[in-house]
PDB file of C-alpha atoms in Angstrom:
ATOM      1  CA  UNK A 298      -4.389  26.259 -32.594  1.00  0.00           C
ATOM      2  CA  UNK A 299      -5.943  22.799 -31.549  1.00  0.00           C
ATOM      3  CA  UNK A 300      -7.348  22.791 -28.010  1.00  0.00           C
ATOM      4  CA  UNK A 301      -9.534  19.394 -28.402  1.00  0.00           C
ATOM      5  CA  UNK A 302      -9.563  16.366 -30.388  1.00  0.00           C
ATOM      6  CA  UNK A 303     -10.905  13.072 -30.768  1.00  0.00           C
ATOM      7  CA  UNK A 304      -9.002  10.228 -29.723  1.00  0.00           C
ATOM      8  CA  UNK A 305      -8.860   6.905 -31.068  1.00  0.00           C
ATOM      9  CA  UNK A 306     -10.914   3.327 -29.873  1.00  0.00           C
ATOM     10  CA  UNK A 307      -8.693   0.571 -28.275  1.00  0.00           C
ATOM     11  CA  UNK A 308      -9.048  -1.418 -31.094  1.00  0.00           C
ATOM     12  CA  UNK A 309      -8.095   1.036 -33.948  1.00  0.00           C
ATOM     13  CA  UNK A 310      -4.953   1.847 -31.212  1.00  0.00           C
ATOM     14  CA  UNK A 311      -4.243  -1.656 -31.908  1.00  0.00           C
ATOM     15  CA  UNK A 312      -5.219  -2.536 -35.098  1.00  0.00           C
ATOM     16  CA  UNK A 313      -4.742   0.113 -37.135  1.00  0.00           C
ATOM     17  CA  UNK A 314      -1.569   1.982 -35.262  1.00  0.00           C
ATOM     18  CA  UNK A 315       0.003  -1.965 -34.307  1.00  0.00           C
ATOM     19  CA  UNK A 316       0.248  -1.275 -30.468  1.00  0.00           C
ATOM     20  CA  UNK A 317      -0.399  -3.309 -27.327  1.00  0.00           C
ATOM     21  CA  UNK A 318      -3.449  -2.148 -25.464  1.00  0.00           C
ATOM     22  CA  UNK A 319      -2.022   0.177 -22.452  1.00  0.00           C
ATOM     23  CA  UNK A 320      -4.558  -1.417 -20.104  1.00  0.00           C
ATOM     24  CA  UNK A 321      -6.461   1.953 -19.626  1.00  0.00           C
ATOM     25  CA  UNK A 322      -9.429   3.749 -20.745  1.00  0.00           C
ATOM     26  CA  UNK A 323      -9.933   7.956 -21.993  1.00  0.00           C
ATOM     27  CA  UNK A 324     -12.836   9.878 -23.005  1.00  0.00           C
ATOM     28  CA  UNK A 325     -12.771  10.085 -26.716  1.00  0.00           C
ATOM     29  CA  UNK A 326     -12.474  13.662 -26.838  1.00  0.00           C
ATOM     30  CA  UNK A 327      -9.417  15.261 -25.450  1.00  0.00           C
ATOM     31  CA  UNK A 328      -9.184  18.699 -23.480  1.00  0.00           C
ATOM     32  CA  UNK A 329      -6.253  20.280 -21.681  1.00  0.00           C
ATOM     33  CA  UNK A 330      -5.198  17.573 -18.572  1.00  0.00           C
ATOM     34  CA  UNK A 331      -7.369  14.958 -19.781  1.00  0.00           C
ATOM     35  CA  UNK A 332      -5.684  11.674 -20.576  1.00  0.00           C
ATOM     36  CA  UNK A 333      -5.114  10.073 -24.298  1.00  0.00           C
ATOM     37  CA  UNK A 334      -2.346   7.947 -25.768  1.00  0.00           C
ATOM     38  CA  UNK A 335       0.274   8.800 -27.167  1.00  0.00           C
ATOM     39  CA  UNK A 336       2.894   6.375 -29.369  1.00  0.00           C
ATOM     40  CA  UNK A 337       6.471   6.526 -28.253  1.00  0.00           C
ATOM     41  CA  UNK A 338       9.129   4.276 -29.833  1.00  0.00           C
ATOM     42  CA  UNK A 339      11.562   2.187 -27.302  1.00  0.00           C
ATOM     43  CA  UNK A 340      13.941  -0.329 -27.845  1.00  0.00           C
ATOM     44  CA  UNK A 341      12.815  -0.142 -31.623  1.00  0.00           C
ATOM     45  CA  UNK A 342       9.747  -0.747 -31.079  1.00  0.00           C
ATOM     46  CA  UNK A 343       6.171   1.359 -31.204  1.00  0.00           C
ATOM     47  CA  UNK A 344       4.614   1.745 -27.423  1.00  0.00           C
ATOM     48  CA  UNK A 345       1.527   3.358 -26.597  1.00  0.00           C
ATOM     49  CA  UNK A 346       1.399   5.454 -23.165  1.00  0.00           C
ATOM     50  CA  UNK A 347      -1.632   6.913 -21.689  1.00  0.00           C
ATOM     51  CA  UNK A 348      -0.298  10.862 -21.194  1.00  0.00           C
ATOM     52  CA  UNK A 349      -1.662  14.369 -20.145  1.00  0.00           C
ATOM     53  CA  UNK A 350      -2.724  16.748 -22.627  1.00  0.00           C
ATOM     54  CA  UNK A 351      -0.447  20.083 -21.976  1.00  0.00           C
ATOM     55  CA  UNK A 352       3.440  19.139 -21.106  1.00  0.00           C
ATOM     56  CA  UNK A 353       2.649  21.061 -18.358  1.00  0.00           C
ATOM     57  CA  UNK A 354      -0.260  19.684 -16.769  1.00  0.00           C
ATOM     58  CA  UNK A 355      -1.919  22.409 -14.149  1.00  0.00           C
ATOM     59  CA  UNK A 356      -1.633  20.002 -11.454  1.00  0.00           C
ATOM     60  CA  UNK A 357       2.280  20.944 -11.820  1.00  0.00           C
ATOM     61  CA  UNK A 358       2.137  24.503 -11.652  1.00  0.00           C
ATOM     62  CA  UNK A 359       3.816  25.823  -8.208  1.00  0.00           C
ATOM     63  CA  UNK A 360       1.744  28.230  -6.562  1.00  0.00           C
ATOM     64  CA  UNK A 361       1.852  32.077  -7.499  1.00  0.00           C
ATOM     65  CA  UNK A 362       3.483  30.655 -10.877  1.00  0.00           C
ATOM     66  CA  UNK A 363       1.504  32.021 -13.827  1.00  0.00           C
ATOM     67  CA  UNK A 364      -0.333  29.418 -16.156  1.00  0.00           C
ATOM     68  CA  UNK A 365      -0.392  29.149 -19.436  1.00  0.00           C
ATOM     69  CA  UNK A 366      -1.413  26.419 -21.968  1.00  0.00           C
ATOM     70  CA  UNK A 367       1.180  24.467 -23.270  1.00  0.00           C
ATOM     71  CA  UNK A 368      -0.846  21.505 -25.444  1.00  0.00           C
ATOM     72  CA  UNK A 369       0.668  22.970 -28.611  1.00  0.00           C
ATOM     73  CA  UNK A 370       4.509  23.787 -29.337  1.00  0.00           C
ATOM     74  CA  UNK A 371       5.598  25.918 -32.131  1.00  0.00           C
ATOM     75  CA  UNK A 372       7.620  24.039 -34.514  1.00  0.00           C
ATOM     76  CA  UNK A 373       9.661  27.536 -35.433  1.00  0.00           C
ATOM     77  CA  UNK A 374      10.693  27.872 -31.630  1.00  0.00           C
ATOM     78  CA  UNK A 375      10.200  24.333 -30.064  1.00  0.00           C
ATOM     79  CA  UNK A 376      14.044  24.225 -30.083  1.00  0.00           C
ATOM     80  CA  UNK A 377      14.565  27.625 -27.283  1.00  0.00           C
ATOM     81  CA  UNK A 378      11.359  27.928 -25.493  1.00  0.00           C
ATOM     82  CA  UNK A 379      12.600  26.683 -22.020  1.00  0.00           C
ATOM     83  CA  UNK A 380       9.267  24.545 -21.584  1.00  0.00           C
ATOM     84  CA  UNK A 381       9.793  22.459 -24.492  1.00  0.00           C
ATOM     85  CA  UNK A 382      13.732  23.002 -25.170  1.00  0.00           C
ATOM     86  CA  UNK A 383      14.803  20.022 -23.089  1.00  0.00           C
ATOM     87  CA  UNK A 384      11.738  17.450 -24.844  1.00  0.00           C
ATOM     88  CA  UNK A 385      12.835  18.269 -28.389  1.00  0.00           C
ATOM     89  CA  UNK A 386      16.635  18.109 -28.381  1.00  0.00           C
ATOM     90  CA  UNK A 387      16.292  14.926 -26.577  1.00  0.00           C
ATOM     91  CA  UNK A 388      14.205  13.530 -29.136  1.00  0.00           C
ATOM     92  CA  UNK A 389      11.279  12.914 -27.184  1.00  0.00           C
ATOM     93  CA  UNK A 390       8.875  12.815 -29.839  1.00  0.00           C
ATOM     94  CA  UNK A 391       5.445  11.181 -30.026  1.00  0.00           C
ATOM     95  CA  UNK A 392       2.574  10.519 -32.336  1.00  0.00           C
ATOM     96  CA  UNK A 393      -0.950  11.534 -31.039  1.00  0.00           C
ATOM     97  CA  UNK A 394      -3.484   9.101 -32.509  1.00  0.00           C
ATOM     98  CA  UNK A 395      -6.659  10.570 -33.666  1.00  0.00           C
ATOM     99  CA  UNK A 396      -9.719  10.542 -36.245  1.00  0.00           C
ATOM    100  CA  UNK A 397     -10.179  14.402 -35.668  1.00  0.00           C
ATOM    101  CA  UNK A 398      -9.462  17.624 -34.440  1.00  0.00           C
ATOM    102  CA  UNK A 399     -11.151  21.230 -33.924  1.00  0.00           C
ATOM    103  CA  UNK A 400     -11.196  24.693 -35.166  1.00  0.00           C
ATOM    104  CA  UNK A 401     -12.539  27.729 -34.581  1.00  0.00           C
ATOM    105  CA  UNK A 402     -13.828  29.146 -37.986  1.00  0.00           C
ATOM    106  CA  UNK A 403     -15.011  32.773 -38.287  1.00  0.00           C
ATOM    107  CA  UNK A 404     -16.305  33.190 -41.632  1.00  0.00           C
ATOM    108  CA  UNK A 405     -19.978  33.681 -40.334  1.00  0.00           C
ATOM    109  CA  UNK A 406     -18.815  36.444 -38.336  1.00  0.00           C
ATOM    110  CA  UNK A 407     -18.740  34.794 -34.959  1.00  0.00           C
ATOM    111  CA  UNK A 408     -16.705  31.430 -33.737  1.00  0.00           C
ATOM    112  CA  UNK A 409     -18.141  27.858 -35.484  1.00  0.00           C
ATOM    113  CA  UNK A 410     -16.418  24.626 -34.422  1.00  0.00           C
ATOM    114  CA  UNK A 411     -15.336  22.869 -37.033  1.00  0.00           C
ATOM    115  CA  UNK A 412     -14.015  19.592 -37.616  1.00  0.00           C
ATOM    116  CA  UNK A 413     -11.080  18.869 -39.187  1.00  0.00           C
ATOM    117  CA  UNK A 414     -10.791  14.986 -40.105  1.00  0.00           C
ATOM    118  CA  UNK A 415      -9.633  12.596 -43.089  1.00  0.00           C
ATOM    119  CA  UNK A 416     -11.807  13.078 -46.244  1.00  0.00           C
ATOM    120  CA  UNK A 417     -12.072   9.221 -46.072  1.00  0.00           C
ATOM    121  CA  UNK A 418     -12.101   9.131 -42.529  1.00  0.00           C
ATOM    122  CA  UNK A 419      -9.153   7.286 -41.334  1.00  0.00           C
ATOM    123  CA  UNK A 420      -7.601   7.650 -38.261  1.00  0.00           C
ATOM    124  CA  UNK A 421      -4.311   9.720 -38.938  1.00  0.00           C
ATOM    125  CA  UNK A 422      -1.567  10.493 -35.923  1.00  0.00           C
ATOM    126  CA  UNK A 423      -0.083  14.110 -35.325  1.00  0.00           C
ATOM    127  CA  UNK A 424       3.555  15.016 -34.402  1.00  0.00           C
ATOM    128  CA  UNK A 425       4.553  16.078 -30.408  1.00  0.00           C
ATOM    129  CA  UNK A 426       6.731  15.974 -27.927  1.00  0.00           C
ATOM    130  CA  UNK A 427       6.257  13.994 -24.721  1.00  0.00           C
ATOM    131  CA  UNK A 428       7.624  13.928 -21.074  1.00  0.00           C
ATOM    132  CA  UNK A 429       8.254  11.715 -17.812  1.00  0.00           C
ATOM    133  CA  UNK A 430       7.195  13.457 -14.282  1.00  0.00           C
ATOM    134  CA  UNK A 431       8.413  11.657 -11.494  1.00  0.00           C
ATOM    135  CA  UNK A 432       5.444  10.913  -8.904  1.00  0.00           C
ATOM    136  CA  UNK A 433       5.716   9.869  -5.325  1.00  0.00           C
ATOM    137  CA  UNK A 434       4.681   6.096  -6.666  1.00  0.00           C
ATOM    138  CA  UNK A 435       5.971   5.451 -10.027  1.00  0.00           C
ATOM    139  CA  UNK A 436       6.366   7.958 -13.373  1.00  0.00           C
ATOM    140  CA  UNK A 437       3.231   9.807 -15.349  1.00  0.00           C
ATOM    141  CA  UNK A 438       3.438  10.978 -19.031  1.00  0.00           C
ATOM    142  CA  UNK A 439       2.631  14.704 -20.827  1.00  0.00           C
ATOM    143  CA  UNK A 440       2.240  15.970 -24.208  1.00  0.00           C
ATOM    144  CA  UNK A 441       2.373  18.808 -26.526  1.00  0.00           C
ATOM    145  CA  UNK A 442       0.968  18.951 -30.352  1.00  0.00           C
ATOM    146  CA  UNK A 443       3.850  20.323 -33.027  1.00  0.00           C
ATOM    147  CA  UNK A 444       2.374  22.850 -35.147  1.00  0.00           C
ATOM    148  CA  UNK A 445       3.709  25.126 -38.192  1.00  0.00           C
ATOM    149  CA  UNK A 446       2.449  28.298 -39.833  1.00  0.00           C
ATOM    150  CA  UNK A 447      -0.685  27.351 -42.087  1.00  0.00           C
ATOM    151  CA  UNK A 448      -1.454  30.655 -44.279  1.00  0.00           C
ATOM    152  CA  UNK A 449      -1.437  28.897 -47.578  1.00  0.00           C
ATOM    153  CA  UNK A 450      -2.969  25.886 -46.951  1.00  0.00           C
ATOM    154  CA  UNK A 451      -6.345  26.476 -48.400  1.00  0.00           C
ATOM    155  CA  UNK A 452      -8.567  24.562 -45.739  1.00  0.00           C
ATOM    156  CA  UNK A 453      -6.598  25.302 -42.568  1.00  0.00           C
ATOM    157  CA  UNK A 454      -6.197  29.347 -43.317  1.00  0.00           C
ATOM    158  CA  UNK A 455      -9.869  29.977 -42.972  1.00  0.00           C
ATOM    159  CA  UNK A 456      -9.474  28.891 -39.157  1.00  0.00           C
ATOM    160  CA  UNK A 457      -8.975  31.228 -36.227  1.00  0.00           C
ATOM    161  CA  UNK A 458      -9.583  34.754 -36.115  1.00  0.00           C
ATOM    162  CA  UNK A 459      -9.305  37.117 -38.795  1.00  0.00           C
ATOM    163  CA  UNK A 460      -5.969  38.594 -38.543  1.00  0.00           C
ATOM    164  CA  UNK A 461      -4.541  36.040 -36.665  1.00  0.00           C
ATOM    165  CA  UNK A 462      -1.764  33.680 -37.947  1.00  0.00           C
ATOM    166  CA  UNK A 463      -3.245  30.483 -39.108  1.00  0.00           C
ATOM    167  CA  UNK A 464      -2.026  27.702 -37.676  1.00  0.00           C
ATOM    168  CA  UNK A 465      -2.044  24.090 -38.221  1.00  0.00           C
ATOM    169  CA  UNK A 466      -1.391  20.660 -36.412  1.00  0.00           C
ATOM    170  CA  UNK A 467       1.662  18.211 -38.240  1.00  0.00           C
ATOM    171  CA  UNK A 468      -0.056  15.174 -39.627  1.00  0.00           C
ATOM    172  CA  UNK A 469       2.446  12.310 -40.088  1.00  0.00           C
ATOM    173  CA  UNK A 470       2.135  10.426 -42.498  1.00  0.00           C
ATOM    174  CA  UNK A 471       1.970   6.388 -42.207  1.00  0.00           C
ATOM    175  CA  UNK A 472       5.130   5.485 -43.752  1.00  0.00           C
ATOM    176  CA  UNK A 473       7.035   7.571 -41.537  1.00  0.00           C
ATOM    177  CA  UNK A 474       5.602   7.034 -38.333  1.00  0.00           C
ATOM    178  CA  UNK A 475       8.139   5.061 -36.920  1.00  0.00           C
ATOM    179  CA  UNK A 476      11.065   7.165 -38.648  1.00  0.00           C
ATOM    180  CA  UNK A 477       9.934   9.975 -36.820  1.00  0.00           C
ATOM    181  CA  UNK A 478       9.480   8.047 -33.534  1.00  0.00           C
ATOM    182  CA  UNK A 479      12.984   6.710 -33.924  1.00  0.00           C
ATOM    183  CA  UNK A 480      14.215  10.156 -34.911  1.00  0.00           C
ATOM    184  CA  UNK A 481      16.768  11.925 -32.117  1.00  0.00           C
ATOM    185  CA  UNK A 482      18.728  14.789 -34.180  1.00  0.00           C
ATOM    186  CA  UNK A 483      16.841  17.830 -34.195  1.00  0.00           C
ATOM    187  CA  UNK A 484      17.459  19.341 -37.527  1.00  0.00           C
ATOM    188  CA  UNK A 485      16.598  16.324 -38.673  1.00  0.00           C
ATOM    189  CA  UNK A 486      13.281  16.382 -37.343  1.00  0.00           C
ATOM    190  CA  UNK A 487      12.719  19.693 -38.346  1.00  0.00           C
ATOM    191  CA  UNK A 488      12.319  17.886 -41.908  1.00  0.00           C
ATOM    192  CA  UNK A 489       9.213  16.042 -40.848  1.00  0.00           C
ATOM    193  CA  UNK A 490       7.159  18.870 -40.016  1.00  0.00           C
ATOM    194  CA  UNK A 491       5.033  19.598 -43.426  1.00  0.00           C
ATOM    195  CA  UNK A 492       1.374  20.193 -44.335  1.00  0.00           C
ATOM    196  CA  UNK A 493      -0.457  17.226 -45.661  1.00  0.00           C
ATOM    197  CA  UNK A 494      -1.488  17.150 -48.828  1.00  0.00           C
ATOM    198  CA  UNK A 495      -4.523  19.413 -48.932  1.00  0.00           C
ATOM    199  CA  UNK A 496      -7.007  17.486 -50.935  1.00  0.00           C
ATOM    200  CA  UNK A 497      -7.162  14.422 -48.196  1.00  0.00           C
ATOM    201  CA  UNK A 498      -8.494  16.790 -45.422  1.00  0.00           C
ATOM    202  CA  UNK A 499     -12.276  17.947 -44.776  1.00  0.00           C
ATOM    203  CA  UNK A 500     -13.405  20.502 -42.435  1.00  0.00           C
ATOM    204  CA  UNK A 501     -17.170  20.143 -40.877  1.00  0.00           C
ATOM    205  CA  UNK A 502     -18.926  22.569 -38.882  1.00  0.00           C
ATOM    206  CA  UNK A 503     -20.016  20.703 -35.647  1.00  0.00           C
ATOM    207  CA  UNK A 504     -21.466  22.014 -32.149  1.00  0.00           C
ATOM    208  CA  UNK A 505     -19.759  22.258 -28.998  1.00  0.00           C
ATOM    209  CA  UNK A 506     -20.525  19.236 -26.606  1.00  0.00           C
ATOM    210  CA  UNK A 507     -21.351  19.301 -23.031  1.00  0.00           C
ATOM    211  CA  UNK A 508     -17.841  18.269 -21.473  1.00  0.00           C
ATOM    212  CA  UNK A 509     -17.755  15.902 -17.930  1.00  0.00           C
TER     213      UNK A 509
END
């Protein structure tokens, strides 16, 4: 499952997604706890929030609690999972703005990074869930990526380790951005969560950057 991606620019947030600038910066690629935006709908109307990537961001974890990574949320069992239960049936959903993700592909008989982007290299938003924590001065914002079973989509299956269930991110598209921001019944939801058509996704092997 996805465990970094690259973020949008400001102006392609704005431009191409039709949001206000939230007034801060991110790095443009994306690892657990690091901040991104994320598009939430209020009052009718598409918002962009600068969130932590993981719903549960480490930071939160009570001492002697076990940790575990929560930046993706099975679309199967996003519904009972007590960590994301509460986000989904309240129809906290989000959009997370990007022009890629990455993959682990093992067809060389070790681990290659690949890149998983547009074929014409648009930006494109996935599907999540999103969350308020209150802080001692004022709220902060979390995330989790939606994902569904990916074993016969013929790009996505050659990802992750053989054996393993393939896996793949929900790429919404366009048209129904703001019907799935505006969305709050849960089977209804459940409707939105499809693979893209194949043929407009490319997958590039690419190395793994230093991360600050």
């Amino acid at each position: 499952m996805c465990i970094n991606f690259i973020s949008t620019t400001k102006a392609v947030l704005v431009e191409y997604f039709g949001v206000d600038d939230p007034g801060y910066d991110w790095k443009e690629e994306v690892w657990q706890d690091y901040q991104a935006p994320i598009l939430i709908q209020r009052d009718g109307r598409r918002q962009a929030l600068i969130a932590s990537y993981g719903l549960v961001p480490k930071r939160k974890i009570q001492p002697g609690n076990k940790h575990y990574a929560t930046m993706n949320a099975r679309a199967e069992t996003v519904g009972e999972k007590p960590t994301y239960r509460r986000a989904w049936q309240q129809g906290h959903l989000c959009l997370v703005p990007m022009t890629g993700f990455f993959e682990p592909c093992y067809e060389s008989g070790k681990a290659e990074r690949w890149r998983i982007s547009m074929a014409d290299g648009s930006p494109f938003a996935v599907a999540g869930i999103w969350r308020v924590w209150q802080e001692e001065q004022g709220y902060t914002f979390s995330f989790s990526q939606l994902t569904i079973n990916a074993d016969l989509h013929p790009l996505l299956r050659r990802m992750h380790k053989p054996g393993d269930e393939k896996r793949s991110l929900v790429i919404v598209p366009q048209r129904d951005y703001d019907t799935w921001l505006g969305c709050r019944d849960p089977d209804l939801a459940r409707t939105y969560l499809v693979q893209l058509v194949t043929e407009r996704l490319i997958g590039i092997p690419m190395p793994v950057p230093r991360r600050s």
